[in-house]
C-alpha atoms as one frame of an Amber mdcrd trajectory, in Angstrom:
protein
   0.000   0.000   0.000   1.468   3.386  -0.890   2.356   5.864   1.839   0.004
   8.861   2.027   1.960  11.922   3.119   0.468  14.348   5.618   1.507  17.670
   4.163   0.671  20.153   6.895  -0.558  20.694  10.429  -3.983  21.956  11.379
  -6.187  23.657   8.835  -9.632  25.208   8.644 -12.273  24.763   6.021 -15.685
  26.256   5.405 -17.141  22.789   5.894 -17.233  21.470   9.456 -17.078  17.902
   8.174 -13.900  18.347   6.155 -12.299  20.942   8.440 -12.431  19.043  11.732
  -8.797  17.954  11.734  -6.075  19.399  13.925  -2.612  18.428  15.103  -2.172
  18.080  18.844   1.285  18.103  20.372   3.063  17.613  17.062   4.950  20.104
  14.953   5.089  19.703  11.167   8.484  20.411   9.644   9.138  20.598   5.906
  11.809  18.191   4.673  14.152  20.113   2.384  16.099  16.972   1.542  14.982
  15.712  -1.889  15.577  12.092  -0.813  13.263  12.259   2.222  10.480   9.640
   1.989   7.800  12.246   2.774   7.671  15.995   2.153   6.678  16.862   5.757
   7.751  15.196   9.013   5.731  15.541  12.216   7.741  15.658  15.450   6.207
  15.209  18.912   6.283  17.980  21.467   5.692  17.696  25.175   2.660  19.963
  25.199   2.365  19.780  28.964   4.005  21.493  31.901   4.328  19.917  35.333
   2.209  22.000  37.709   2.376  19.824  40.841   3.450  16.430  42.053   0.713
  14.028  43.145   0.384  13.034  46.778  -0.120   9.383  45.917   0.955   6.747
  43.493  -1.585   4.121  42.498  -4.361   3.281  40.074  -6.303   6.351  38.983
 -10.008   5.659  39.353 -11.367   9.101  38.463 -10.282  12.611  37.504 -12.986
  15.290  37.528 -13.023  19.052  36.996 -15.788  20.645  39.026 -17.867  23.621
  37.950 -15.853  25.893  40.281 -12.613  25.032  38.447 -11.187  22.808  41.177
 -10.231  19.251  40.370 -11.054  16.077  42.237  -9.431  12.705  41.763  -9.536
   9.250  43.255  -6.227   7.396  43.348  -6.549   3.924  44.819  -8.701   4.570
  47.867  -7.783   8.225  48.424  -9.976  11.172  47.395  -7.888  14.249  46.595
  -8.858  17.831  45.781  -6.643  19.707  43.311  -7.015  23.398  44.098  -6.884
  26.273  41.644  -3.205  26.625  42.623  -2.694  22.948  41.571  -1.884  21.913
  45.140  -3.341  18.504  46.057  -5.181  18.058  49.362  -6.273  14.695  50.759
  -9.955  15.007  51.746 -11.223  11.448  52.214 -11.008   7.749  51.480 -13.144
   5.142  49.746 -13.217   1.402  50.394 -10.742  -0.714  48.458 -12.428  -1.503
  45.133 -11.061  -2.012  41.626 -14.052  -0.213  40.115 -13.962   3.179  38.387
 -15.469   6.162  40.175 -17.795   8.690  38.523 -18.385  12.238  39.767 -20.816
  15.081  39.086 -21.508  18.387  40.809 -24.259  20.985  41.062 -22.035  23.888
  42.120 -22.502  23.125  45.817 -21.720  19.446  46.233 -19.740  16.832  44.283
 -21.325  13.371  44.282 -19.155  10.250  43.832 -20.354   6.739  42.959 -18.251
   3.622  42.499 -20.647   0.930  41.267 -21.690  -0.153  44.752 -24.754   0.633
  46.863 -22.838   3.426  48.594 -22.337   6.961  47.350 -20.290   9.840  48.696
 -20.557  13.628  48.733 -18.018  16.446  48.975 -19.105  19.917  50.124 -17.394
  22.189  47.606 -17.000  25.111  50.024 -15.627  23.241  53.061 -14.254  20.059
  51.403 -16.156  17.948  53.944 -16.348  14.367  52.677 -18.996  11.854  53.816
 -20.973   8.823  52.717 -24.570   9.334  51.598 -26.669   7.737  54.345 -30.175
   8.084  52.894 -32.031   4.723  52.994 -33.640   5.600  49.638 -30.262   5.938
  47.932 -29.371   2.750  46.056 -25.868   3.705  44.881 -24.771   3.713  41.284
 -22.000   3.184  38.779 -22.825   6.405  36.927 -23.930   9.868  38.015 -24.682
  13.044  36.092 -26.247  16.384  36.936 -29.121  17.160  34.584 -31.768  19.891
  34.811 -31.237  20.497  38.575 -31.234  16.776  39.474 -28.518  14.194  40.054
 -29.326  11.091  37.993 -27.951   7.674  38.987 -28.257   4.203  37.566 -29.272
   1.526  40.064 -26.536  -1.143  40.313 -27.658  -4.555  39.043 -30.999  -3.264
  37.728 -32.376  -1.592  34.625 -33.538   1.401  36.630 -32.534   5.004  37.163
 -33.026   7.194  40.174 -32.887  10.959  40.631 -32.181  13.184  43.599 -34.411
  15.833  45.055 -33.801  19.144  43.322
């Protein structure tokens, strides 16, 4: 099969369908050597700057950017807030599970679910972390905030549940 050369980096077109390509973290460089196999070579660039070192090393279960700009992540069992200054702060712990964690927020509270019958909440102003202890909460593997409600799937069932607004 013949090699198809990529001749440039990002471009724009009047058509969204044909103009939806862009180069991320690569720099195109024209090959002036007549014997080069392609007219343009693309070289990788770092594209990222280290802002902070993590507190923990372990499996990343979730990384979430809240509506206030702060970040939240779960590494292993630890729940960590990443402030606007990129400084990590340990705020809580989850039970040892290999499952992914999902998060959503409404501007006041971040809700975490991990596929079990337990859910957790983080107060976004005080960073208080606690389990959700409502007997009508069935847990979930997925959470989203839609139209002033948190929506959860019910683990092991074909049902959804929503929070009070």
